[in-house]
PDB file of C-alpha atoms in Angstrom:
ATOM      1  CA  MET O   1    -242.780  48.836 -32.026  1.00 84.00           C
ATOM      2  CA  LYS O   2    -244.717  50.374 -29.174  1.00 93.00           C
ATOM      3  CA  THR O   3    -246.485  53.722 -29.340  1.00 95.00           C
ATOM      4  CA  ARG O   4    -244.982  56.029 -26.711  1.00 97.00           C
ATOM      5  CA  TYR O   5    -247.169  58.636 -25.037  1.00 97.00           C
ATOM      6  CA  VAL O   6    -245.564  61.783 -23.696  1.00 98.00           C
ATOM      7  CA  PHE O   7    -247.320  64.541 -21.746  1.00 97.00           C
ATOM      8  CA  SER O   8    -245.748  67.984 -21.361  1.00 97.00           C
ATOM      9  CA  TYR O   9    -247.120  70.783 -19.155  1.00 97.00           C
ATOM     10  CA  ASN O  10    -246.340  74.483 -19.604  1.00 96.00           C
ATOM     11  CA  GLY O  11    -245.737  77.063 -16.903  1.00 94.00           C
ATOM     12  CA  GLY O  12    -248.147  79.843 -16.006  1.00 91.00           C
ATOM     13  CA  GLY O  13    -248.583  80.197 -12.244  1.00 93.00           C
ATOM     14  CA  ALA O  14    -252.148  79.911 -10.992  1.00 95.00           C
ATOM     15  CA  ARG O  15    -253.278  79.262 -14.562  1.00 95.00           C
ATOM     16  CA  GLY O  16    -252.076  75.701 -14.020  1.00 96.00           C
ATOM     17  CA  TYR O  17    -255.634  75.234 -12.783  1.00 97.00           C
ATOM     18  CA  PHE O  18    -256.643  75.369 -16.466  1.00 97.00           C
ATOM     19  CA  SER O  19    -254.070  72.658 -17.298  1.00 97.00           C
ATOM     20  CA  ALA O  20    -255.323  70.387 -14.545  1.00 97.00           C
ATOM     21  CA  TRP O  21    -258.902  70.649 -15.774  1.00 97.00           C
ATOM     22  CA  VAL O  22    -257.885  70.086 -19.424  1.00 96.00           C
ATOM     23  CA  THR O  23    -256.225  66.816 -18.529  1.00 95.00           C
ATOM     24  CA  GLN O  24    -259.123  65.825 -16.291  1.00 95.00           C
ATOM     25  CA  TYR O  25    -261.530  66.249 -19.215  1.00 94.00           C
ATOM     26  CA  ILE O  26    -259.216  64.300 -21.540  1.00 94.00           C
ATOM     27  CA  ASP O  27    -258.860  61.573 -18.949  1.00 93.00           C
ATOM     28  CA  ASN O  28    -262.653  61.363 -18.753  1.00 92.00           C
ATOM     29  CA  CYS O  29    -262.766  60.755 -22.514  1.00 90.00           C
ATOM     30  CA  LEU O  30    -260.157  58.006 -22.222  1.00 90.00           C
ATOM     31  CA  MET O  31    -261.833  56.327 -19.262  1.00 91.00           C
ATOM     32  CA  GLU O  32    -265.045  56.009 -21.266  1.00 89.00           C
ATOM     33  CA  LYS O  33    -263.008  53.735 -23.556  1.00 87.00           C
ATOM     34  CA  GLY O  34    -261.357  51.830 -20.687  1.00 88.00           C
ATOM     35  CA  ARG O  35    -258.064  53.738 -20.759  1.00 89.00           C
ATOM     36  CA  SER O  36    -256.404  56.506 -18.734  1.00 90.00           C
ATOM     37  CA  ILE O  37    -253.582  58.995 -19.086  1.00 91.00           C
ATOM     38  CA  CYS O  38    -251.805  57.401 -16.145  1.00 87.00           C
ATOM     39  CA  GLY O  39    -252.038  53.989 -17.758  1.00 90.00           C
ATOM     40  CA  ILE O  40    -250.522  55.019 -21.088  1.00 94.00           C
ATOM     41  CA  SER O  41    -247.898  57.598 -20.044  1.00 95.00           C
ATOM     42  CA  ASP O  42    -244.286  56.772 -20.874  1.00 96.00           C
ATOM     43  CA  LEU O  43    -242.841  60.185 -20.009  1.00 97.00           C
ATOM     44  CA  LEU O  44    -244.002  63.349 -18.252  1.00 97.00           C
ATOM     45  CA  SER O  45    -242.436  66.786 -18.204  1.00 97.00           C
ATOM     46  CA  GLY O  46    -243.265  70.213 -16.903  1.00 97.00           C
ATOM     47  CA  THR O  47    -242.166  73.710 -16.031  1.00 96.00           C
ATOM     48  CA  SER O  48    -243.191  75.757 -12.999  1.00 95.00           C
ATOM     49  CA  THR O  49    -246.877  75.039 -12.255  1.00 96.00           C
ATOM     50  CA  GLY O  50    -246.745  72.434 -15.042  1.00 97.00           C
ATOM     51  CA  GLY O  51    -243.787  70.873 -13.285  1.00 97.00           C
ATOM     52  CA  LEU O  52    -245.910  70.449 -10.164  1.00 97.00           C
ATOM     53  CA  ILE O  53    -248.629  68.692 -12.182  1.00 97.00           C
ATOM     54  CA  ALA O  54    -246.061  66.400 -13.822  1.00 97.00           C
ATOM     55  CA  ILE O  55    -244.493  65.550 -10.457  1.00 97.00           C
ATOM     56  CA  CYS O  56    -247.879  64.737  -8.920  1.00 97.00           C
ATOM     57  CA  LYS O  57    -248.824  62.531 -11.883  1.00 96.00           C
ATOM     58  CA  SER O  58    -245.469  60.734 -11.741  1.00 96.00           C
ATOM     59  CA  LEU O  59    -246.424  59.691  -8.211  1.00 96.00           C
ATOM     60  CA  GLY O  60    -249.806  58.372  -9.328  1.00 94.00           C
ATOM     61  CA  MET O  61    -252.057  61.192  -8.096  1.00 94.00           C
ATOM     62  CA  THR O  62    -255.347  61.550  -9.943  1.00 93.00           C
ATOM     63  CA  TYR O  63    -256.215  64.745 -11.775  1.00 92.00           C
ATOM     64  CA  HIS O  64    -259.158  65.148  -9.408  1.00 93.00           C
ATOM     65  CA  ASP O  65    -256.692  65.189  -6.500  1.00 95.00           C
ATOM     66  CA  ILE O  66    -254.495  67.702  -8.341  1.00 97.00           C
ATOM     67  CA  ILE O  67    -257.495  69.989  -8.918  1.00 97.00           C
ATOM     68  CA  LEU O  68    -258.386  69.791  -5.226  1.00 97.00           C
ATOM     69  CA  MET O  69    -254.734  70.565  -4.409  1.00 97.00           C
ATOM     70  CA  TYR O  70    -254.910  73.731  -6.492  1.00 98.00           C
ATOM     71  CA  GLU O  71    -258.204  74.793  -4.939  1.00 97.00           C
ATOM     72  CA  LYS O  72    -256.822  74.302  -1.431  1.00 97.00           C
ATOM     73  CA  TRP O  73    -253.389  75.855  -1.797  1.00 97.00           C
ATOM     74  CA  LEU O  74    -253.568  78.553  -4.502  1.00 97.00           C
ATOM     75  CA  PRO O  75    -255.177  81.203  -2.247  1.00 96.00           C
ATOM     76  CA  TYR O  76    -252.545  80.510   0.414  1.00 96.00           C
ATOM     77  CA  ILE O  77    -249.563  80.542  -1.971  1.00 96.00           C
ATOM     78  CA  PHE O  78    -250.723  83.780  -3.620  1.00 93.00           C
ATOM     79  CA  GLU O  79    -251.842  85.468  -0.413  1.00 90.00           C
ATOM     80  CA  LYS O  80    -251.738  89.234  -0.876  1.00 80.00           C
ATOM     81  CA  SER O  81    -249.952  91.464   1.632  1.00 70.00           C
ATOM     82  CA  PHE O  82    -250.174  95.256   1.855  1.00 56.00           C
ATOM     83  CA  TRP O  83    -246.498  95.429   2.791  1.00 56.00           C
ATOM     84  CA  ARG O  84    -245.123  93.219   0.027  1.00 54.00           C
ATOM     85  CA  LYS O  85    -245.219  94.992  -3.335  1.00 56.00           C
ATOM     86  CA  GLY O  86    -242.104  93.644  -5.049  1.00 51.00           C
ATOM     87  CA  LEU O  87    -239.925  96.743  -4.604  1.00 55.00           C
ATOM     88  CA  THR O  88    -237.668  95.540  -1.788  1.00 57.00           C
ATOM     89  CA  ASP O  89    -238.813  91.932  -1.472  1.00 72.00           C
ATOM     90  CA  GLU O  90    -240.728  89.312  -3.393  1.00 83.00           C
ATOM     91  CA  ILE O  91    -244.489  89.735  -3.641  1.00 87.00           C
ATOM     92  CA  TYR O  92    -245.369  86.420  -2.005  1.00 91.00           C
ATOM     93  CA  LYS O  93    -244.082  84.643   1.077  1.00 92.00           C
ATOM     94  CA  THR O  94    -241.670  81.796   0.469  1.00 93.00           C
ATOM     95  CA  ASP O  95    -242.878  80.080   3.642  1.00 94.00           C
ATOM     96  CA  ASN O  96    -246.362  79.672   2.184  1.00 96.00           C
ATOM     97  CA  VAL O  97    -245.327  77.968  -1.048  1.00 96.00           C
ATOM     98  CA  GLU O  98    -242.821  75.746   0.755  1.00 97.00           C
ATOM     99  CA  GLU O  99    -245.447  74.723   3.307  1.00 97.00           C
ATOM    100  CA  ALA O 100    -247.813  73.790   0.477  1.00 97.00           C
ATOM    101  CA  PHE O 101    -245.217  71.703  -1.377  1.00 97.00           C
ATOM    102  CA  ASN O 102    -244.164  69.975   1.842  1.00 97.00           C
ATOM    103  CA  GLU O 103    -247.770  69.099   2.613  1.00 97.00           C
ATOM    104  CA  VAL O 104    -248.437  67.750  -0.885  1.00 97.00           C
ATOM    105  CA  LEU O 105    -245.145  65.957  -1.585  1.00 97.00           C
ATOM    106  CA  GLY O 106    -243.671  65.256   1.854  1.00 97.00           C
ATOM    107  CA  ASP O 107    -240.268  63.558   1.785  1.00 97.00           C
ATOM    108  CA  GLN O 108    -240.783  61.720  -1.485  1.00 97.00           C
ATOM    109  CA  THR O 109    -237.836  61.853  -3.868  1.00 97.00           C
ATOM    110  CA  THR O 110    -237.225  61.360  -7.567  1.00 95.00           C
ATOM    111  CA  GLY O 111    -236.648  57.706  -6.739  1.00 94.00           C
ATOM    112  CA  ASP O 112    -240.339  57.409  -5.804  1.00 96.00           C
ATOM    113  CA  CYS O 113    -241.620  58.423  -9.249  1.00 96.00           C
ATOM    114  CA  THR O 114    -243.362  55.513 -10.964  1.00 94.00           C
ATOM    115  CA  THR O 115    -243.514  57.281 -14.347  1.00 95.00           C
ATOM    116  CA  PRO O 116    -240.363  58.968 -15.699  1.00 96.00           C
ATOM    117  CA  VAL O 117    -240.562  62.726 -15.241  1.00 97.00           C
ATOM    118  CA  MET O 118    -238.402  65.668 -16.326  1.00 97.00           C
ATOM    119  CA  ILE O 119    -238.653  69.086 -14.650  1.00 97.00           C
ATOM    120  CA  THR O 120    -236.906  72.286 -15.742  1.00 97.00           C
ATOM    121  CA  THR O 121    -235.228  74.996 -13.699  1.00 96.00           C
ATOM    122  CA  CYS O 122    -232.746  77.786 -14.438  1.00 95.00           C
ATOM    123  CA  LEU O 123    -229.450  77.740 -12.580  1.00 94.00           C
ATOM    124  CA  GLY O 124    -228.186  81.096 -11.375  1.00 82.00           C
ATOM    125  CA  TYR O 125    -224.455  80.449 -11.109  1.00 75.00           C
ATOM    126  CA  GLU O 126    -224.114  78.364 -14.280  1.00 79.00           C
ATOM    127  CA  ARG O 127    -226.660  80.505 -16.189  1.00 80.00           C
ATOM    128  CA  HIS O 128    -228.285  77.668 -18.101  1.00 89.00           C
ATOM    129  CA  VAL O 129    -231.432  75.563 -18.083  1.00 92.00           C
ATOM    130  CA  HIS O 130    -231.140  72.427 -15.966  1.00 94.00           C
ATOM    131  CA  VAL O 131    -233.417  69.399 -16.076  1.00 95.00           C
ATOM    132  CA  PHE O 132    -234.175  67.270 -13.033  1.00 95.00           C
ATOM    133  CA  ALA O 133    -234.929  63.739 -14.235  1.00 95.00           C
ATOM    134  CA  SER O 134    -236.259  60.813 -12.230  1.00 94.00           C
ATOM    135  CA  HIS O 135    -234.834  58.450 -14.858  1.00 91.00           C
ATOM    136  CA  SER O 136    -232.207  58.877 -17.553  1.00 91.00           C
ATOM    137  CA  ILE O 137    -234.161  59.420 -20.780  1.00 91.00           C
ATOM    138  CA  GLY O 138    -232.417  59.933 -24.112  1.00 86.00           C
ATOM    139  CA  ASN O 139    -229.944  62.782 -23.689  1.00 83.00           C
ATOM    140  CA  ILE O 140    -231.307  63.785 -20.243  1.00 88.00           C
ATOM    141  CA  GLU O 141    -229.458  62.166 -17.352  1.00 84.00           C
ATOM    142  CA  ASN O 142    -230.578  61.454 -13.819  1.00 88.00           C
ATOM    143  CA  ARG O 143    -227.950  63.407 -11.866  1.00 85.00           C
ATOM    144  CA  GLY O 144    -228.903  62.516  -8.342  1.00 89.00           C
ATOM    145  CA  ASP O 145    -231.839  61.932  -6.027  1.00 94.00           C
ATOM    146  CA  PHE O 146    -233.644  65.102  -4.918  1.00 97.00           C
ATOM    147  CA  TYR O 147    -236.677  65.744  -2.773  1.00 98.00           C
ATOM    148  CA  LEU O 148    -239.641  66.406  -5.042  1.00 98.00           C
ATOM    149  CA  LYS O 149    -240.817  69.304  -2.877  1.00 98.00           C
ATOM    150  CA  ASP O 150    -237.447  70.966  -3.546  1.00 98.00           C
ATOM    151  CA  ILE O 151    -237.705  70.364  -7.296  1.00 98.00           C
ATOM    152  CA  ALA O 152    -241.215  71.853  -7.235  1.00 98.00           C
ATOM    153  CA  ARG O 153    -239.749  74.970  -5.598  1.00 97.00           C
ATOM    154  CA  ALA O 154    -236.842  75.077  -8.029  1.00 97.00           C
ATOM    155  CA  THR O 155    -239.022  75.008 -11.128  1.00 97.00           C
ATOM    156  CA  SER O 156    -241.470  77.629  -9.823  1.00 96.00           C
ATOM    157  CA  ALA O 157    -239.138  80.196  -8.203  1.00 93.00           C
ATOM    158  CA  ALA O 158    -240.336  83.052 -10.419  1.00 89.00           C
ATOM    159  CA  PRO O 159    -238.435  86.334  -9.892  1.00 87.00           C
ATOM    160  CA  VAL O 160    -240.553  89.131  -8.404  1.00 85.00           C
ATOM    161  CA  PHE O 161    -243.161  86.615  -7.218  1.00 89.00           C
ATOM    162  CA  PHE O 162    -240.988  84.294  -5.076  1.00 92.00           C
ATOM    163  CA  GLU O 163    -237.466  84.059  -3.701  1.00 93.00           C
ATOM    164  CA  PRO O 164    -234.971  81.962  -5.658  1.00 94.00           C
ATOM    165  CA  CYS O 165    -234.141  78.716  -3.943  1.00 94.00           C
ATOM    166  CA  ARG O 166    -231.063  76.691  -3.080  1.00 96.00           C
ATOM    167  CA  ILE O 167    -231.614  72.945  -3.066  1.00 96.00           C
ATOM    168  CA  THR O 168    -229.357  70.026  -2.225  1.00 96.00           C
ATOM    169  CA  SER O 169    -229.535  66.396  -3.272  1.00 96.00           C
ATOM    170  CA  VAL O 170    -230.656  63.832  -0.722  1.00 96.00           C
ATOM    171  CA  ASP O 171    -227.054  62.658  -0.164  1.00 95.00           C
ATOM    172  CA  GLY O 172    -225.785  66.232   0.178  1.00 94.00           C
ATOM    173  CA  ALA O 173    -223.359  65.914  -2.742  1.00 94.00           C
ATOM    174  CA  ILE O 174    -224.992  68.391  -5.169  1.00 94.00           C
ATOM    175  CA  THR O 175    -226.302  71.917  -4.557  1.00 95.00           C
ATOM    176  CA  TYR O 176    -228.054  74.162  -7.064  1.00 95.00           C
ATOM    177  CA  ASP O 177    -229.199  77.792  -6.909  1.00 96.00           C
ATOM    178  CA  CYS O 178    -232.441  77.789  -8.875  1.00 96.00           C
ATOM    179  CA  PHE O 179    -234.839  80.174 -10.591  1.00 93.00           C
ATOM    180  CA  ASP O 180    -238.132  79.455 -12.346  1.00 92.00           C
ATOM    181  CA  GLY O 181    -237.713  77.095 -15.309  1.00 90.00           C
ATOM    182  CA  GLY O 182    -240.063  79.318 -17.283  1.00 88.00           C
ATOM    183  CA  LEU O 183    -237.275  81.853 -17.745  1.00 86.00           C
ATOM    184  CA  GLY O 184    -235.624  79.404 -20.139  1.00 87.00           C
ATOM    185  CA  ARG O 185    -238.186  76.763 -21.109  1.00 89.00           C
ATOM    186  CA  ASN O 186    -241.685  77.723 -20.146  1.00 92.00           C
ATOM    187  CA  ASP O 187    -242.797  75.168 -22.721  1.00 95.00           C
ATOM    188  CA  PRO O 188    -240.574  72.088 -22.232  1.00 95.00           C
ATOM    189  CA  SER O 189    -242.202  70.094 -25.041  1.00 96.00           C
ATOM    190  CA  LEU O 190    -239.425  70.347 -27.635  1.00 96.00           C
ATOM    191  CA  MET O 191    -236.807  69.237 -25.121  1.00 95.00           C
ATOM    192  CA  THR O 192    -239.095  66.406 -24.046  1.00 97.00           C
ATOM    193  CA  TYR O 193    -239.815  65.246 -27.579  1.00 97.00           C
ATOM    194  CA  LEU O 194    -236.094  65.152 -28.441  1.00 96.00           C
ATOM    195  CA  ALA O 195    -235.334  63.109 -25.308  1.00 96.00           C
ATOM    196  CA  ALA O 196    -238.150  60.667 -26.114  1.00 96.00           C
ATOM    197  CA  LYS O 197    -237.001  60.406 -29.727  1.00 95.00           C
ATOM    198  CA  LYS O 198    -233.497  59.509 -28.643  1.00 96.00           C
ATOM    199  CA  GLN O 199    -234.726  57.045 -26.017  1.00 96.00           C
ATOM    200  CA  TRP O 200    -237.163  55.259 -28.359  1.00 96.00           C
ATOM    201  CA  PRO O 201    -235.855  55.973 -31.896  1.00 94.00           C
ATOM    202  CA  ASN O 202    -237.895  53.226 -33.558  1.00 94.00           C
ATOM    203  CA  ASP O 203    -241.174  53.774 -31.733  1.00 96.00           C
ATOM    204  CA  PRO O 204    -243.941  56.203 -32.729  1.00 96.00           C
ATOM    205  CA  ILE O 205    -244.015  59.187 -30.349  1.00 97.00           C
ATOM    206  CA  ARG O 206    -247.288  60.890 -29.508  1.00 97.00           C
ATOM    207  CA  ILE O 207    -246.767  64.036 -27.489  1.00 98.00           C
ATOM    208  CA  CYS O 208    -249.619  65.916 -25.863  1.00 97.00           C
ATOM    209  CA  VAL O 209    -248.741  69.455 -24.779  1.00 97.00           C
ATOM    210  CA  ILE O 210    -250.990  71.179 -22.242  1.00 96.00           C
ATOM    211  CA  GLY O 211    -250.801  74.976 -22.060  1.00 94.00           C
ATOM    212  CA  THR O 212    -251.994  77.384 -19.369  1.00 94.00           C
ATOM    213  CA  GLY O 213    -253.930  79.708 -21.641  1.00 91.00           C
ATOM    214  CA  ILE O 214    -252.573  82.164 -24.195  1.00 86.00           C
ATOM    215  CA  ALA O 215    -252.160  85.765 -23.067  1.00 80.00           C
ATOM    216  CA  ASN O 216    -254.226  88.041 -25.301  1.00 75.00           C
ATOM    217  CA  ARG O 217    -253.885  91.353 -23.475  1.00 74.00           C
ATOM    218  CA  PRO O 218    -252.097  93.764 -25.839  1.00 76.00           C
ATOM    219  CA  ILE O 219    -248.979  95.556 -24.632  1.00 78.00           C
ATOM    220  CA  THR O 220    -248.739  98.653 -26.807  1.00 80.00           C
ATOM    221  CA  TYR O 221    -246.192 101.342 -27.556  1.00 85.00           C
ATOM    222  CA  ASP O 222    -248.420 104.086 -26.195  1.00 84.00           C
ATOM    223  CA  GLU O 223    -248.958 102.189 -22.976  1.00 80.00           C
ATOM    224  CA  THR O 224    -245.341 101.221 -22.324  1.00 81.00           C
ATOM    225  CA  LYS O 225    -243.169 104.008 -23.776  1.00 81.00           C
ATOM    226  CA  ASP O 226    -242.880 105.772 -20.428  1.00 81.00           C
ATOM    227  CA  TRP O 227    -242.668 102.690 -18.226  1.00 82.00           C
ATOM    228  CA  GLY O 228    -239.742 102.353 -15.904  1.00 79.00           C
ATOM    229  CA  ALA O 229    -238.509  99.211 -14.174  1.00 71.00           C
ATOM    230  CA  PRO O 230    -241.245  99.240 -11.480  1.00 71.00           C
ATOM    231  CA  SER O 231    -244.026  99.220 -14.085  1.00 75.00           C
ATOM    232  CA  TRP O 232    -242.509  96.321 -16.023  1.00 72.00           C
ATOM    233  CA  VAL O 233    -242.316  94.133 -12.928  1.00 67.00           C
ATOM    234  CA  MET O 234    -245.089  95.386 -10.654  1.00 67.00           C
ATOM    235  CA  LEU O 235    -248.171  95.877 -12.816  1.00 66.00           C
ATOM    236  CA  ASN O 236    -250.756  93.078 -12.891  1.00 64.00           C
ATOM    237  CA  GLY O 237    -249.264  89.789 -14.023  1.00 64.00           C
ATOM    238  CA  CYS O 238    -245.695  91.180 -14.184  1.00 70.00           C
ATOM    239  CA  PRO O 239    -245.650  92.114 -17.901  1.00 73.00           C
ATOM    240  CA  LEU O 240    -241.903  91.541 -18.351  1.00 72.00           C
ATOM    241  CA  ILE O 241    -241.983  87.907 -17.235  1.00 71.00           C
ATOM    242  CA  SER O 242    -245.270  87.289 -19.037  1.00 73.00           C
ATOM    243  CA  MET O 243    -243.758  88.526 -22.307  1.00 74.00           C
ATOM    244  CA  LEU O 244    -240.537  86.524 -21.892  1.00 73.00           C
ATOM    245  CA  MET O 245    -242.472  83.322 -21.276  1.00 73.00           C
ATOM    246  CA  GLY O 246    -245.045  83.920 -24.001  1.00 72.00           C
ATOM    247  CA  TYR O 247    -242.605  84.710 -26.810  1.00 76.00           C
ATOM    248  CA  GLN O 248    -240.353  81.712 -26.205  1.00 76.00           C
ATOM    249  CA  GLN O 249    -243.390  79.456 -25.803  1.00 77.00           C
ATOM    250  CA  ASP O 250    -244.724  80.522 -29.209  1.00 81.00           C
ATOM    251  CA  SER O 251    -241.317  79.899 -30.794  1.00 85.00           C
ATOM    252  CA  ILE O 252    -240.958  76.441 -29.250  1.00 90.00           C
ATOM    253  CA  LYS O 253    -244.446  75.465 -30.408  1.00 89.00           C
ATOM    254  CA  ASN O 254    -243.625  76.420 -33.993  1.00 90.00           C
ATOM    255  CA  ASP O 255    -240.290  74.574 -33.897  1.00 94.00           C
ATOM    256  CA  LEU O 256    -241.913  71.425 -32.514  1.00 95.00           C
ATOM    257  CA  GLU O 257    -244.657  71.483 -35.152  1.00 94.00           C
ATOM    258  CA  ASN O 258    -242.075  71.805 -37.928  1.00 95.00           C
ATOM    259  CA  LEU O 259    -239.831  69.098 -36.499  1.00 95.00           C
ATOM    260  CA  ILE O 260    -242.549  66.542 -35.939  1.00 95.00           C
ATOM    261  CA  GLU O 261    -243.650  66.851 -39.570  1.00 95.00           C
ATOM    262  CA  LEU O 262    -240.383  65.125 -40.504  1.00 95.00           C
ATOM    263  CA  PHE O 263    -241.502  61.949 -38.719  1.00 95.00           C
ATOM    264  CA  PRO O 264    -244.791  60.670 -40.221  1.00 94.00           C
ATOM    265  CA  ASN O 265    -245.357  58.119 -37.450  1.00 95.00           C
ATOM    266  CA  ASP O 266    -245.234  60.756 -34.709  1.00 96.00           C
ATOM    267  CA  GLN O 267    -248.121  63.003 -33.680  1.00 96.00           C
ATOM    268  CA  LEU O 268    -248.556  66.231 -31.739  1.00 96.00           C
ATOM    269  CA  LEU O 269    -251.681  67.259 -29.830  1.00 96.00           C
ATOM    270  CA  TYR O 270    -251.248  70.826 -28.562  1.00 96.00           C
ATOM    271  CA  ILE O 271    -254.057  72.004 -26.299  1.00 95.00           C
ATOM    272  CA  ASP O 272    -254.217  75.676 -25.384  1.00 94.00           C
ATOM    273  CA  THR O 273    -256.589  78.571 -25.889  1.00 92.00           C
ATOM    274  CA  ALA O 274    -256.749  82.354 -25.805  1.00 89.00           C
ATOM    275  CA  LEU O 275    -257.795  83.623 -22.400  1.00 89.00           C
ATOM    276  CA  THR O 276    -260.944  85.286 -23.723  1.00 86.00           C
ATOM    277  CA  LYS O 277    -262.962  84.605 -20.594  1.00 83.00           C
ATOM    278  CA  ALA O 278    -260.131  84.983 -18.080  1.00 87.00           C
ATOM    279  CA  ASN O 279    -257.254  87.389 -17.560  1.00 86.00           C
ATOM    280  CA  ASP O 280    -253.637  86.349 -18.096  1.00 86.00           C
ATOM    281  CA  ASP O 281    -252.331  87.261 -14.629  1.00 88.00           C
ATOM    282  CA  MET O 282    -250.281  84.409 -13.245  1.00 88.00           C
ATOM    283  CA  ASP O 283    -251.330  85.187  -9.672  1.00 91.00           C
ATOM    284  CA  ASP O 284    -255.090  85.762  -9.947  1.00 92.00           C
ATOM    285  CA  VAL O 285    -256.681  83.160  -7.664  1.00 95.00           C
ATOM    286  CA  SER O 286    -260.106  84.743  -7.329  1.00 95.00           C
ATOM    287  CA  ALA O 287    -263.126  82.468  -7.519  1.00 95.00           C
ATOM    288  CA  ASN O 288    -264.248  84.153 -10.752  1.00 96.00           C
ATOM    289  CA  GLN O 289    -260.874  83.581 -12.404  1.00 95.00           C
ATOM    290  CA  LEU O 290    -260.731  79.909 -11.412  1.00 96.00           C
ATOM    291  CA  ASN O 291    -264.273  79.346 -12.654  1.00 96.00           C
ATOM    292  CA  ARG O 292    -263.403  80.953 -15.977  1.00 96.00           C
ATOM    293  CA  LEU O 293    -260.262  78.841 -16.318  1.00 96.00           C
ATOM    294  CA  ARG O 294    -262.344  75.722 -15.749  1.00 96.00           C
ATOM    295  CA  GLU O 295    -264.880  76.838 -18.370  1.00 96.00           C
ATOM    296  CA  LEU O 296    -262.099  77.496 -20.875  1.00 95.00           C
ATOM    297  CA  ALA O 297    -260.622  74.068 -20.194  1.00 95.00           C
ATOM    298  CA  GLU O 298    -263.947  72.390 -20.910  1.00 94.00           C
ATOM    299  CA  ILE O 299    -264.404  74.434 -24.098  1.00 94.00           C
ATOM    300  CA  SER O 300    -260.848  73.656 -25.259  1.00 93.00           C
ATOM    301  CA  VAL O 301    -261.345  69.904 -24.974  1.00 93.00           C
ATOM    302  CA  SER O 302    -264.878  69.932 -26.402  1.00 91.00           C
ATOM    303  CA  ASN O 303    -263.565  71.825 -29.444  1.00 91.00           C
ATOM    304  CA  ILE O 304    -261.211  68.965 -30.292  1.00 91.00           C
ATOM    305  CA  HIS O 305    -262.979  66.801 -32.818  1.00 87.00           C
ATOM    306  CA  GLU O 306    -263.715  63.306 -31.541  1.00 86.00           C
ATOM    307  CA  SER O 307    -261.874  61.807 -34.501  1.00 88.00           C
ATOM    308  CA  VAL O 308    -258.700  63.683 -33.488  1.00 90.00           C
ATOM    309  CA  LEU O 309    -258.819  62.309 -29.946  1.00 89.00           C
ATOM    310  CA  ASN O 310    -259.641  58.816 -31.206  1.00 88.00           C
ATOM    311  CA  SER O 311    -256.734  58.897 -33.634  1.00 91.00           C
ATOM    312  CA  PHE O 312    -254.201  60.349 -31.214  1.00 93.00           C
ATOM    313  CA  PHE O 313    -255.087  58.047 -28.315  1.00 92.00           C
ATOM    314  CA  GLN O 314    -255.989  55.071 -30.528  1.00 89.00           C
ATOM    315  CA  LEU O 315    -259.506  54.833 -29.125  1.00 80.00           C
ATOM    316  CA  TYR O 316    -260.910  52.320 -31.566  1.00 74.00           C
TER     317      TYR O 316
END
């Protein structure tokens, strides 16, 4: 038997900066013991901003490079415009996010991924969650070679924020109309664990789930009882999408915790934290917000007892 390590990254827009720093701090702990996340990963998965992190790691990018990528491109992707408010068009320019993904990922395809990776999106015509997979893993099939920059767009095409996208496989045989994977599986960990379990039924599975911070801003009856459609989609952070993603994420976490208890050899390490020092807007890219997300990431990892990390990652 071989212990299989799986890393799953949640969606959350610009709060993916928190996820990148969490994994950088964990990687630092591993490297002190002569190991690395890249060296032990058997499977990666992600949704939306987490999908971008998973894609980059599947290509061998370091977490330091991913952090620099966020710092360079987040202000450009979430560039505010007086004329774009979300009433008659998306809030942010599609050209900006596509330029960023093209610069980061170029013409690399799923065939270039050195670590198996699974990325979620939601298909508009079929109305179901679809998974792009670089390799066939368990019950998830590789259904064609796609450009990774297109998959990054497909998993992060959040309504209100960005246009949906239409992507085509490299050979032109398959076309999908895609919306943000967070609408269906903002936390792809349960799906990922089940695929890993089917792929390696006799091996211990250790799955590390990296969140983007837990929204802790209350949405009350008194505040919302007179809201119309514009308020639900246009106020800071787009409350409707934030609620949809948060509720299903909480449910998936509970289901995964209950399921994994049935397999004594498997372990779950779920790293997330309440956004006490940062707001939960998915498009806040201010310097103060990014600094707070980094501080929360450091606190989140430092709060994990050393014995837990040693046990999970077998750092003996």
